[in-house]
Every structure is written in structure tokens, then in C-alpha cells.
PDB file of C-alpha atoms in Angstrom:
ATOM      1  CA  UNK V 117      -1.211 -12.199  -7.705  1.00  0.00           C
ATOM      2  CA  UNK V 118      -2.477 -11.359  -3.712  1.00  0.00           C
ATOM      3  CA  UNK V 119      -4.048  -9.018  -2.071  1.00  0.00           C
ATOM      4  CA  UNK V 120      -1.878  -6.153  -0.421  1.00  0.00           C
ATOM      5  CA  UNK V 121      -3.182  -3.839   2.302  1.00  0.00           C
ATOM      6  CA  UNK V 122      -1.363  -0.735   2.527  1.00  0.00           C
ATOM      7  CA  UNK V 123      -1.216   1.588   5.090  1.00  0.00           C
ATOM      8  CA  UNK V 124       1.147   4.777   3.797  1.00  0.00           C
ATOM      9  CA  UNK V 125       2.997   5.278   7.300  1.00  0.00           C
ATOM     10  CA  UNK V 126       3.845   1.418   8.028  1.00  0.00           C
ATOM     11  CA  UNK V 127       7.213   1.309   7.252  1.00  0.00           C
ATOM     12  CA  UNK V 128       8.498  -1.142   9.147  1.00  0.00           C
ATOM     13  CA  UNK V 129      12.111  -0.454  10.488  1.00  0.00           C
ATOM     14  CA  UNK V 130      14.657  -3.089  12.363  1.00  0.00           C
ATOM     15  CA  UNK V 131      13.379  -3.764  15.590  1.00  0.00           C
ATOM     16  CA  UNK V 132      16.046  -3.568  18.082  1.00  0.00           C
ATOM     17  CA  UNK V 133      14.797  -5.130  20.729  1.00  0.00           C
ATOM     18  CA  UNK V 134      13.431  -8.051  18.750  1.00  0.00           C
ATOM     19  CA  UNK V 135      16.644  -8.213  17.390  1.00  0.00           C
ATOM     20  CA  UNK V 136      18.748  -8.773  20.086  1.00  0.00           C
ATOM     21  CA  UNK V 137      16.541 -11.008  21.749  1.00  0.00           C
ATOM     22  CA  UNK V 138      16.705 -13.092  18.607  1.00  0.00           C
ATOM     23  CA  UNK V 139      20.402 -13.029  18.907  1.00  0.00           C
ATOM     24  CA  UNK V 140      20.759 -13.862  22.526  1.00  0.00           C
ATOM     25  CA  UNK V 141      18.264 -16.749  21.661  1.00  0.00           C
ATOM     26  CA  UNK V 142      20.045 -17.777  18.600  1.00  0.00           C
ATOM     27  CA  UNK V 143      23.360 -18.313  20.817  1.00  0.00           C
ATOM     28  CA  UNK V 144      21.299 -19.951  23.346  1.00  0.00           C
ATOM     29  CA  UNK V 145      19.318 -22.526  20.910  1.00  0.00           C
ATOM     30  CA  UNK V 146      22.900 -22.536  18.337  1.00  0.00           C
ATOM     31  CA  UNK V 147      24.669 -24.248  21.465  1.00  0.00           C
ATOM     32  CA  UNK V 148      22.218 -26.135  22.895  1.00  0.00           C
ATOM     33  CA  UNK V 149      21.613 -28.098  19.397  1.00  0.00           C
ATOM     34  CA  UNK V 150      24.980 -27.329  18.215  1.00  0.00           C
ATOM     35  CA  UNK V 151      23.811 -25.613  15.154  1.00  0.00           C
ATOM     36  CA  UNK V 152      25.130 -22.674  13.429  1.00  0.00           C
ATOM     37  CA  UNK V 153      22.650 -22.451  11.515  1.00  0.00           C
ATOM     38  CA  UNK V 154      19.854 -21.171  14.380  1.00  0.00           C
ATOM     39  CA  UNK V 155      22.587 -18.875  14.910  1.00  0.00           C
ATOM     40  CA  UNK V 156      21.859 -16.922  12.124  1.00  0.00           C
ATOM     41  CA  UNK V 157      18.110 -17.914  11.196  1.00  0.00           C
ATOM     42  CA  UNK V 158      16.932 -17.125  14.532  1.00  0.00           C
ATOM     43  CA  UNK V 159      17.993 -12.941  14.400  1.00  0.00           C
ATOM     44  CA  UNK V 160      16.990 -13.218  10.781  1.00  0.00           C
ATOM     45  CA  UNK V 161      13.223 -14.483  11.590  1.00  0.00           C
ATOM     46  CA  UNK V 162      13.048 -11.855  14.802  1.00  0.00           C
ATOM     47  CA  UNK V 163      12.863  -9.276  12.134  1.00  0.00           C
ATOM     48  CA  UNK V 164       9.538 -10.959  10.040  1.00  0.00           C
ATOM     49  CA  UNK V 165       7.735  -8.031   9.698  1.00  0.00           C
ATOM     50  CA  UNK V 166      10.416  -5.344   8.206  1.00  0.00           C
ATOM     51  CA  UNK V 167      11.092  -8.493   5.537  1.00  0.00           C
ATOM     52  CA  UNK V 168       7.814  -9.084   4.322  1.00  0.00           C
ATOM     53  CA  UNK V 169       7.498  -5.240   4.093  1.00  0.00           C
ATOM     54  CA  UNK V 170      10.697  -4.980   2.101  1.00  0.00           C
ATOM     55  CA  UNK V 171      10.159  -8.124   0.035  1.00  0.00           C
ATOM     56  CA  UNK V 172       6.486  -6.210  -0.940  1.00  0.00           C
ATOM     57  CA  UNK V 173       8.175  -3.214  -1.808  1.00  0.00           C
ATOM     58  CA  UNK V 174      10.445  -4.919  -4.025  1.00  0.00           C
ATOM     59  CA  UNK V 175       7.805  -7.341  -5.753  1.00  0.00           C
ATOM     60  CA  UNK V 176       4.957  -5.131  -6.118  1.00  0.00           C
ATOM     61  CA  UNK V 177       6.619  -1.241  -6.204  1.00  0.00           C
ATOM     62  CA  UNK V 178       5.031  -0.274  -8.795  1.00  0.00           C
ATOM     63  CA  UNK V 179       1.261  -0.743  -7.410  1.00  0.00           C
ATOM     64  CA  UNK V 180       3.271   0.564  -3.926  1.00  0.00           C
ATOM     65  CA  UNK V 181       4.035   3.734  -5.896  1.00  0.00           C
ATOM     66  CA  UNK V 182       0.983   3.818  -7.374  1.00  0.00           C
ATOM     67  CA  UNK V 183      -0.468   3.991  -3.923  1.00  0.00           C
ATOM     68  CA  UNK V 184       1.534   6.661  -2.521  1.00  0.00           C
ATOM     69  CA  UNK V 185       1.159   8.928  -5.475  1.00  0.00           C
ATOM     70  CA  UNK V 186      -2.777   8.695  -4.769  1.00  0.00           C
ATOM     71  CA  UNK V 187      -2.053   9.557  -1.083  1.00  0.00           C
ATOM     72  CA  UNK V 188      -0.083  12.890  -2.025  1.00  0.00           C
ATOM     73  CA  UNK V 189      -2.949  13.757  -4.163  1.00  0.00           C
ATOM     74  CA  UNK V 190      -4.209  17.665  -4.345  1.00  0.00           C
ATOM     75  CA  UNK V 191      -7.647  15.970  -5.141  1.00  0.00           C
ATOM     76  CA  UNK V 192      -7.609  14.591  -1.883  1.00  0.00           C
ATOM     77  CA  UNK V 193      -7.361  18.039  -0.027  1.00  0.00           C
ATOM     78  CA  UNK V 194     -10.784  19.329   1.792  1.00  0.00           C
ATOM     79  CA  UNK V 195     -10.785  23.527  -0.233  1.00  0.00           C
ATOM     80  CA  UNK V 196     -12.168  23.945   3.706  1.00  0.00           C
ATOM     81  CA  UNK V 197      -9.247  22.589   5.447  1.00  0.00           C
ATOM     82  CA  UNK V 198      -5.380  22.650   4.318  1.00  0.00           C
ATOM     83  CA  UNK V 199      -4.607  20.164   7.170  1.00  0.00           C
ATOM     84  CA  UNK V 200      -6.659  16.996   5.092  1.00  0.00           C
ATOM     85  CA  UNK V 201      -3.834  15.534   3.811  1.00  0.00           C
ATOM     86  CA  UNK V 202      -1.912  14.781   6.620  1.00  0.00           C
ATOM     87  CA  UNK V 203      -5.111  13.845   8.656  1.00  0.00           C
ATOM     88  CA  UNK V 204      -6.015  11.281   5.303  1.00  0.00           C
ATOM     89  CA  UNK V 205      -2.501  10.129   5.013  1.00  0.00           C
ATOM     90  CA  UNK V 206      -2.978   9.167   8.964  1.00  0.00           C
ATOM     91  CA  UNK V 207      -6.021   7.488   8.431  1.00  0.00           C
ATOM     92  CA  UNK V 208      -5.893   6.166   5.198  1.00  0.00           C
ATOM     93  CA  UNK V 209      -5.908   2.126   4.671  1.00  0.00           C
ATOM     94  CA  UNK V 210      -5.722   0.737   1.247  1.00  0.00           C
ATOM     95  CA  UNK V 211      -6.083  -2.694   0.295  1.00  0.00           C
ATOM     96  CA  UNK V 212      -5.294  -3.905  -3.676  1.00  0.00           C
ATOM     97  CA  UNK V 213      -7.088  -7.232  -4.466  1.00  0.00           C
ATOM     98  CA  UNK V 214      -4.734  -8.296  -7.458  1.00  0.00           C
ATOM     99  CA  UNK V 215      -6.250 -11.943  -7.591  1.00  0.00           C
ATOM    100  CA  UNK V 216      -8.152 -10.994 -11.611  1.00  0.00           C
ATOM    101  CA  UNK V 217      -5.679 -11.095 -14.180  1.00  0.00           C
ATOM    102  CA  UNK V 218      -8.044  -8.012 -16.107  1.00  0.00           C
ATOM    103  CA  UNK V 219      -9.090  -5.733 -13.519  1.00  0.00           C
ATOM    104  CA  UNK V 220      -7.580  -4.725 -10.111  1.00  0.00           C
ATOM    105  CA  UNK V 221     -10.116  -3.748  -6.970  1.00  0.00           C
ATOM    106  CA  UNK V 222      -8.603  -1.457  -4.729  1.00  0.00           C
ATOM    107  CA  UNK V 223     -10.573  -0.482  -1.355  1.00  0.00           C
ATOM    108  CA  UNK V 224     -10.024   2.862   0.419  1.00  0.00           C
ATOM    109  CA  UNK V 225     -10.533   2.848   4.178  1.00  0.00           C
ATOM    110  CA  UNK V 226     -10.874   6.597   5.120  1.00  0.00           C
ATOM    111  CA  UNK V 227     -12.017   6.165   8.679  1.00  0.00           C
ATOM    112  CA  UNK V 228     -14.327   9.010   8.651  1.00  0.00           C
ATOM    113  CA  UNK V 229     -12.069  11.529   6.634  1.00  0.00           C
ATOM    114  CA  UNK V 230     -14.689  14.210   4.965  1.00  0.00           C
ATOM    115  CA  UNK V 231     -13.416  14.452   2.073  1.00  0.00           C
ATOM    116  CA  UNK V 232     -15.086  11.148   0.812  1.00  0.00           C
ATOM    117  CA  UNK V 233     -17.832  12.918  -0.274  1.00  0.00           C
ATOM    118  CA  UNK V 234     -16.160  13.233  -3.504  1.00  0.00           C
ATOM    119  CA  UNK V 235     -15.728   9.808  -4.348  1.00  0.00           C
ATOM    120  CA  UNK V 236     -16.829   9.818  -7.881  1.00  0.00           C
ATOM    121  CA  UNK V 237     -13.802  12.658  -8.628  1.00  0.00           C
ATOM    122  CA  UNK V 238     -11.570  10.586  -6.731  1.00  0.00           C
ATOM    123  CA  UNK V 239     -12.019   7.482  -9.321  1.00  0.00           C
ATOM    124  CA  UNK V 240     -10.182   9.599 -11.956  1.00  0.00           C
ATOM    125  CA  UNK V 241      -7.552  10.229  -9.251  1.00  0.00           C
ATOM    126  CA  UNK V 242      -7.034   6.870  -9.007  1.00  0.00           C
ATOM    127  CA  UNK V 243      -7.175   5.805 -12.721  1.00  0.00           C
ATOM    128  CA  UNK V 244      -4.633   8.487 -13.255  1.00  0.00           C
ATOM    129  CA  UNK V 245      -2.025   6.997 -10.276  1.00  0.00           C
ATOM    130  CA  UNK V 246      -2.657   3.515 -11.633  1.00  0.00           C
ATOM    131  CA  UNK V 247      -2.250   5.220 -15.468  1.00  0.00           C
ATOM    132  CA  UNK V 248      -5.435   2.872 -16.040  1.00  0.00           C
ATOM    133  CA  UNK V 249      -9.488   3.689 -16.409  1.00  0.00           C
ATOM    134  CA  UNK V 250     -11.297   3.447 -12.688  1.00  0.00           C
ATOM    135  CA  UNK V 251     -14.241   3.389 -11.800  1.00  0.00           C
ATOM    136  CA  UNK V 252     -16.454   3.636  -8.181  1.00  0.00           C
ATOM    137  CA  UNK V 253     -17.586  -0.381  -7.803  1.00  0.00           C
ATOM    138  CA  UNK V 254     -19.600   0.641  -5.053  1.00  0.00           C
ATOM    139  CA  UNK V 255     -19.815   2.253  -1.296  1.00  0.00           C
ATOM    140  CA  UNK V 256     -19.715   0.711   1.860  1.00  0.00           C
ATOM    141  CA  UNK V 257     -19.702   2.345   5.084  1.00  0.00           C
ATOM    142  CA  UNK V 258     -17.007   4.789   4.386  1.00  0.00           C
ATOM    143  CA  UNK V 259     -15.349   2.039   2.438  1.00  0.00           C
ATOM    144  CA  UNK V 260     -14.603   3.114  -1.511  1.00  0.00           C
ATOM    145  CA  UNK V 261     -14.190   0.167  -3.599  1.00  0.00           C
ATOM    146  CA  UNK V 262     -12.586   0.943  -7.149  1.00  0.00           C
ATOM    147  CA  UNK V 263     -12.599  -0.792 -10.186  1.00  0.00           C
ATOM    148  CA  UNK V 264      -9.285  -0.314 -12.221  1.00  0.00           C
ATOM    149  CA  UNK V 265      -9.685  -1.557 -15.867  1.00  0.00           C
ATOM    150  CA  UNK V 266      -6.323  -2.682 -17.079  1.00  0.00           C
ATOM    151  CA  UNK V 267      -7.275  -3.818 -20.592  1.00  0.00           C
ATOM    152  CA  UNK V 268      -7.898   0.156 -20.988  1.00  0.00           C
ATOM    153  CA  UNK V 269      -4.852   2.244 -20.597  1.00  0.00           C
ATOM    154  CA  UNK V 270      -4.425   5.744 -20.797  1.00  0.00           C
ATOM    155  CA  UNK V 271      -3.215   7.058 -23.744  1.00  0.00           C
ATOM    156  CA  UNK V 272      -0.543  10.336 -24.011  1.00  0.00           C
ATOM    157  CA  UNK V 273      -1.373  12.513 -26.534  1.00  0.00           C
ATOM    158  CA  UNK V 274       1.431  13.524 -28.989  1.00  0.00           C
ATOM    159  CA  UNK V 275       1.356  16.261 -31.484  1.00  0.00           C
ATOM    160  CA  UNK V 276       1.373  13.884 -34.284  1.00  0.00           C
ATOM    161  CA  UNK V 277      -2.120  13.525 -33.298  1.00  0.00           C
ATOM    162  CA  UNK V 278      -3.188  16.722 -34.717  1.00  0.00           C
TER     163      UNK V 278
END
């Protein structure tokens, strides 16, 4: 496991420019080494930062879901100001330290949102996006740092329960 930082409005598109920069170079290096091969690898490598971005969407989408489903949380909304949302989804910066096998840590960078007064109620938020317990590790300088327990899951109630 890594450590991904998130950031909910980095999606990273092609890059035209880059792109046919990388081809015009490709052509360039392909004849001058007489390789076909940096014909194709050299457009392919221009666009390194929509890959990576894809290949962690595909690897890790369900902690990338996770993530965006405690972005478009009502908990997150100031009662004071309907515009918090988009201002926190602006702001936002998450990073997910996957490295324990038991637990993951997952830091919220608000960058001064006010809404982080209510850290506490946003651990359930986030124990209910990851569908695990959380808990608030501890506070830094408007940095959050959550502790998601997944040994403990949360259970759905049926009505066999009863």
C-alpha cells in the first residue's frame, strides 16, 4: 500500500501541447536513432501525469470514491453559508497514508475553510464514506488527521435483528 494525496478537482486531462511536442520529438529522436519504438514511447511519456492519475483511479477507486463521497458531504456545509461546499471542495487536500495493513490515516487539508470547527462530527462522516469506525488522531494547524479502524466495520441492520 502508498500514500495517495487527493485533491477532488485534479483531474488530469490529455495535454495537448505536451502531446504534440512529444510527437514532433518522438519523430525527431525515432529517426535520428532509427527506432520505432521512441516513436511511440516518447508521446506516451509526454502525457505522465494524466497516467498516473488514471492508473490511481483504477488501482485504488474505491478509497478514490470514498474520498469524493466525503467531499459531497451535507455535514460539510457551514448552516451560515450555502456556498461551503464549493469553497471546501476548492480547497480541500486529502492525503490517505495506506502503508498499516489495520488502520488507514487520512489527513484533511482545509486551508482555512470554517467549517473545521466541527471536526469531531466530521470523524463519523468519514467512518461512514470509508463504511469503517474513525476517529480524530489529532489536530494540526488546520490539518485533521483521522484514524479509520478497518478491523471494525459497520454493520447494516436487518429486520431479522429484532
Amino acid at each position: 500500500m502508498r500514500i495517495i494525496r487527493y485533491n477532488p478537482n485534479d483531474h488530469y486531462h490529455f495535454n495537448a501541447a505536451l502531446l504534440i511536442a512529444g510527437v514532433i520529438l518522438g519523430i525527431i529522436l525515432g529517426f535520428i536513432f532509427q527506432s520505432s519504438l521512441l516513436l511511440i514511447l516518447v508521446p506516451v511519456i509526454s502525457q505522465y501525469r494524466w497516467l498516473l492519475d488514471e492508473l490511481n483511479r483504477i488501482i485504488y477507486s474505491g478509497q478514490i470514491e470514498a474520498l469524493n463521497r466525503l467531499t459531497n458531504s451535507a455535514k460539510l456545509v457551514d448552516k451560515r453559508d450555502n456556498y461551503t461546499i464549493g469553497r471546501y471542495r476548492n480547497a480541500v487536500n486529502y492525503t490517505l497514508d495506506m502503508t498499516n495493513k489495520d488502520y488507514y490515516l487520512l489527513s484533511i487539508d482545509a486551508n482555512g475553510v470554517t467549517n473545521t470547527r466541527h471536526l469531531q462530527e466530521l470523524a463519523t462522516e468519514v467512518g461512514a464514506a470509508f463504511h469503517h469506525s474513525a476517529n480524530l488522531e489529532k489536530l494540526n494547524n488546520g490539518v485533521a488527521v483521522y484514524k479509520i479502524n478497518l478491523l471494525v466495520s459497520q454493520v447494516k441492520v436487518s429486520e431479522d435483528d429484532f
